[in-house]
PDB file of C-alpha atoms in Angstrom:
ATOM      1  CA  VAL Q   1     129.230 147.684 102.181  1.00  0.00           C
ATOM      2  CA  TYR Q   2     129.601 144.014 103.415  1.00  0.00           C
ATOM      3  CA  LEU Q   3     127.339 140.988 103.777  1.00  0.00           C
ATOM      4  CA  ASP Q   4     129.314 139.362 106.579  1.00  0.00           C
ATOM      5  CA  ARG Q   5     131.553 141.390 108.989  1.00  0.00           C
ATOM      6  CA  ALA Q   6     133.798 138.315 109.430  1.00  0.00           C
ATOM      7  CA  GLY Q   7     133.652 137.317 105.738  1.00  0.00           C
ATOM      8  CA  ASN Q   8     136.452 137.323 103.085  1.00  0.00           C
ATOM      9  CA  GLU Q   9     136.843 139.637 100.117  1.00  0.00           C
ATOM     10  CA  GLY Q  10     133.858 137.994  98.445  1.00  0.00           C
ATOM     11  CA  SER Q  11     131.608 139.569 101.051  1.00  0.00           C
ATOM     12  CA  TRP Q  12     132.559 143.114 100.196  1.00  0.00           C
ATOM     13  CA  PHE Q  13     130.655 145.242  97.617  1.00  0.00           C
ATOM     14  CA  ILE Q  14     131.004 148.711  96.122  1.00  0.00           C
ATOM     15  CA  ILE Q  15     127.958 150.896  95.675  1.00  0.00           C
ATOM     16  CA  GLU Q  16     127.419 152.354  92.300  1.00  0.00           C
ATOM     17  CA  PRO Q  17     124.337 154.475  91.235  1.00  0.00           C
ATOM     18  CA  ALA Q  18     121.759 152.726  89.167  1.00  0.00           C
ATOM     19  CA  TYR Q  19     120.693 155.834  87.207  1.00  0.00           C
ATOM     20  CA  LYS Q  20     122.799 158.013  84.992  1.00  0.00           C
ATOM     21  CA  HIS Q  21     121.882 161.346  86.790  1.00  0.00           C
ATOM     22  CA  TYR Q  22     123.932 160.174  89.772  1.00  0.00           C
ATOM     23  CA  VAL Q  23     127.784 159.804  89.550  1.00  0.00           C
ATOM     24  CA  ILE Q  24     130.160 157.787  91.603  1.00  0.00           C
ATOM     25  CA  GLY Q  25     131.029 159.717  94.688  1.00  0.00           C
ATOM     26  CA  ASP Q  26     127.477 161.200  95.164  1.00  0.00           C
ATOM     27  CA  SER Q  27     125.991 160.585  98.608  1.00  0.00           C
ATOM     28  CA  VAL Q  28     123.569 157.792  98.906  1.00  0.00           C
ATOM     29  CA  ALA Q  29     120.161 158.512 100.598  1.00  0.00           C
ATOM     30  CA  ALA Q  30     117.234 156.312 101.712  1.00  0.00           C
ATOM     31  CA  GLY Q  31     115.061 155.530  98.695  1.00  0.00           C
ATOM     32  CA  ASN Q  32     117.913 155.621  96.146  1.00  0.00           C
ATOM     33  CA  LYS Q  33     118.307 152.787  93.606  1.00  0.00           C
ATOM     34  CA  ILE Q  34     121.850 151.398  93.556  1.00  0.00           C
ATOM     35  CA  SER Q  35     123.845 148.504  92.162  1.00  0.00           C
ATOM     36  CA  LEU Q  36     126.132 146.336  94.327  1.00  0.00           C
ATOM     37  CA  ILE Q  37     129.369 145.546  92.488  1.00  0.00           C
ATOM     38  CA  PRO Q  38     131.639 142.919  94.032  1.00  0.00           C
ATOM     39  CA  TYR Q  39     134.895 144.525  95.221  1.00  0.00           C
ATOM     40  CA  SER Q  40     136.943 141.819  93.486  1.00  0.00           C
ATOM     41  CA  VAL Q  41     135.579 142.601  89.956  1.00  0.00           C
ATOM     42  CA  ASN Q  42     135.355 146.392  90.274  1.00  0.00           C
ATOM     43  CA  ASN Q  43     138.776 147.038  88.786  1.00  0.00           C
ATOM     44  CA  GLN Q  44     138.300 144.731  85.835  1.00  0.00           C
ATOM     45  CA  PRO Q  45     137.483 146.507  82.556  1.00  0.00           C
ATOM     46  CA  SER Q  46     133.884 145.845  81.539  1.00  0.00           C
ATOM     47  CA  ALA Q  47     134.346 146.392  77.746  1.00  0.00           C
ATOM     48  CA  GLY Q  48     130.909 147.801  77.305  1.00  0.00           C
ATOM     49  CA  HIS Q  49     129.209 145.012  79.161  1.00  0.00           C
ATOM     50  CA  VAL Q  50     127.314 145.196  82.447  1.00  0.00           C
ATOM     51  CA  LYS Q  51     129.638 144.483  85.458  1.00  0.00           C
ATOM     52  CA  HIS Q  52     128.974 141.575  87.652  1.00  0.00           C
ATOM     53  CA  GLN Q  53     126.372 142.571  90.271  1.00  0.00           C
ATOM     54  CA  LEU Q  54     124.663 141.142  93.307  1.00  0.00           C
ATOM     55  CA  HIS Q  55     121.561 139.432  92.048  1.00  0.00           C
ATOM     56  CA  LEU Q  56     118.566 137.919  93.859  1.00  0.00           C
ATOM     57  CA  SER Q  57     117.361 134.761  92.101  1.00  0.00           C
ATOM     58  CA  HIS Q  58     113.856 133.509  91.964  1.00  0.00           C
ATOM     59  CA  CYS Q  59     115.142 130.037  92.913  1.00  0.00           C
ATOM     60  CA  LEU Q  60     114.300 129.003  96.505  1.00  0.00           C
ATOM     61  CA  LEU Q  61     116.870 127.152  98.560  1.00  0.00           C
ATOM     62  CA  LYS Q  62     116.175 123.504  99.118  1.00  0.00           C
ATOM     63  CA  ASP Q  63     117.261 123.565 102.726  1.00  0.00           C
ATOM     64  CA  HIS Q  64     115.353 126.800 103.493  1.00  0.00           C
ATOM     65  CA  GLN Q  65     112.177 127.196 101.462  1.00  0.00           C
ATOM     66  CA  THR Q  66     111.568 130.815 102.515  1.00  0.00           C
ATOM     67  CA  ALA Q  67     114.985 132.031 101.329  1.00  0.00           C
ATOM     68  CA  ALA Q  68     116.066 132.763  97.823  1.00  0.00           C
ATOM     69  CA  GLU Q  69     119.469 132.215  96.075  1.00  0.00           C
ATOM     70  CA  VAL Q  70     121.768 135.218  95.961  1.00  0.00           C
ATOM     71  CA  ASN Q  71     124.612 135.232  93.350  1.00  0.00           C
ATOM     72  CA  CYS Q  72     126.568 137.492  91.062  1.00  0.00           C
ATOM     73  CA  LEU Q  73     125.564 137.929  87.386  1.00  0.00           C
ATOM     74  CA  ASN Q  74     126.500 140.268  84.656  1.00  0.00           C
ATOM     75  CA  GLU Q  75     122.813 141.395  84.715  1.00  0.00           C
ATOM     76  CA  SER Q  76     121.740 144.868  85.808  1.00  0.00           C
ATOM     77  CA  THR Q  77     120.137 144.523  89.158  1.00  0.00           C
ATOM     78  CA  GLU Q  78     118.796 147.455  91.172  1.00  0.00           C
ATOM     79  CA  TRP Q  79     118.583 147.523  94.982  1.00  0.00           C
ATOM     80  CA  GLN Q  80     116.712 150.191  96.932  1.00  0.00           C
ATOM     81  CA  VAL Q  81     118.284 151.627  99.953  1.00  0.00           C
ATOM     82  CA  TYR Q  82     116.388 151.527 103.359  1.00  0.00           C
ATOM     83  CA  MET Q  83     117.461 152.860 106.715  1.00  0.00           C
ATOM     84  CA  PHE Q  84     117.820 150.334 109.589  1.00  0.00           C
ATOM     85  CA  LEU Q  85     119.716 149.669 112.768  1.00  0.00           C
ATOM     86  CA  LEU Q  86     121.639 146.577 113.757  1.00  0.00           C
ATOM     87  CA  PHE Q  87     120.116 144.526 116.586  1.00  0.00           C
ATOM     88  CA  ASN Q  88     122.799 145.801 118.954  1.00  0.00           C
ATOM     89  CA  GLU Q  89     122.063 149.441 118.033  1.00  0.00           C
ATOM     90  CA  ASN Q  90     118.423 149.103 118.739  1.00  0.00           C
ATOM     91  CA  GLN Q  91     118.116 151.338 121.807  1.00  0.00           C
ATOM     92  CA  PRO Q  92     114.767 152.751 123.088  1.00  0.00           C
ATOM     93  CA  ASP Q  93     116.038 156.316 123.455  1.00  0.00           C
ATOM     94  CA  ILE Q  94     117.100 156.650 119.853  1.00  0.00           C
ATOM     95  CA  VAL Q  95     114.475 157.795 117.294  1.00  0.00           C
ATOM     96  CA  LYS Q  96     114.452 155.530 114.311  1.00  0.00           C
ATOM     97  CA  SER Q  97     113.282 156.292 110.712  1.00  0.00           C
ATOM     98  CA  VAL Q  98     110.524 153.748 111.068  1.00  0.00           C
ATOM     99  CA  SER Q  99     109.345 154.811 114.555  1.00  0.00           C
ATOM    100  CA  ASP Q 100     105.780 155.863 114.797  1.00  0.00           C
ATOM    101  CA  HIS Q 101     105.754 158.722 117.338  1.00  0.00           C
ATOM    102  CA  GLY Q 102     102.574 160.678 116.540  1.00  0.00           C
ATOM    103  CA  ILE Q 103     101.178 163.412 114.303  1.00  0.00           C
ATOM    104  CA  PHE Q 104     102.541 166.922 114.185  1.00  0.00           C
ATOM    105  CA  SER Q 105      99.908 169.743 114.448  1.00  0.00           C
ATOM    106  CA  GLU Q 106     101.005 172.858 112.655  1.00  0.00           C
ATOM    107  CA  LYS Q 107      98.128 174.841 114.146  1.00  0.00           C
ATOM    108  CA  ARG Q 108      98.973 173.968 117.736  1.00  0.00           C
ATOM    109  CA  ARG Q 109     102.721 173.607 117.176  1.00  0.00           C
ATOM    110  CA  ARG Q 110     103.002 170.318 119.129  1.00  0.00           C
ATOM    111  CA  THR Q 111     103.136 166.636 118.437  1.00  0.00           C
ATOM    112  CA  TYR Q 112     100.332 164.277 119.513  1.00  0.00           C
ATOM    113  CA  ASN Q 113     100.400 160.543 119.889  1.00  0.00           C
ATOM    114  CA  PHE Q 114      97.321 158.416 119.488  1.00  0.00           C
ATOM    115  CA  GLU Q 115      96.153 159.053 123.098  1.00  0.00           C
ATOM    116  CA  ARG Q 116      96.157 162.870 122.420  1.00  0.00           C
ATOM    117  CA  ARG Q 117      98.842 163.616 124.941  1.00  0.00           C
ATOM    118  CA  PRO Q 118     101.551 166.103 123.820  1.00  0.00           C
ATOM    119  CA  LEU Q 119     104.936 164.451 123.166  1.00  0.00           C
ATOM    120  CA  ALA Q 120     107.088 167.378 122.396  1.00  0.00           C
ATOM    121  CA  LYS Q 121     107.118 171.134 121.663  1.00  0.00           C
ATOM    122  CA  PRO Q 122     109.171 171.547 118.475  1.00  0.00           C
ATOM    123  CA  LYS Q 123     111.278 174.621 117.929  1.00  0.00           C
ATOM    124  CA  ARG Q 124     110.664 176.764 114.904  1.00  0.00           C
ATOM    125  CA  ARG Q 125     113.592 176.429 112.525  1.00  0.00           C
ATOM    126  CA  GLY Q 126     114.500 177.560 109.034  1.00  0.00           C
ATOM    127  CA  ARG Q 127     114.135 175.108 106.191  1.00  0.00           C
ATOM    128  CA  CYS Q 128     117.901 174.791 105.756  1.00  0.00           C
ATOM    129  CA  GLU Q 129     118.259 173.741 109.416  1.00  0.00           C
ATOM    130  CA  VAL Q 130     115.753 170.986 109.302  1.00  0.00           C
TER     131      VAL Q 130
END
């Protein structure tokens, strides 16, 4: 994970699970809580202390009053994963996780938008294929 594609090693972070029932190496899904550990401090022994993590401060920036300070602290900070697309990936023919396309009717086996026109006729699939 990186903050700036053209940034230096200080812009790179390693994702670690925030809860003990996940282990390093598990897949990350939307809605999971994670910690962002700077790549430069990940290999240093923590000696029982919390590793440095990306932290969002409550201090507002003086030159940009709607933005908050982001820094690294040895304080446990949880981030929640959300799905999104970069601006250059925003194409109208791609369905996005936040797209509002209509309501699926189980009785009529079709999807309706708000104008009550059918959008698609879904195929019946087993649960493991969905």
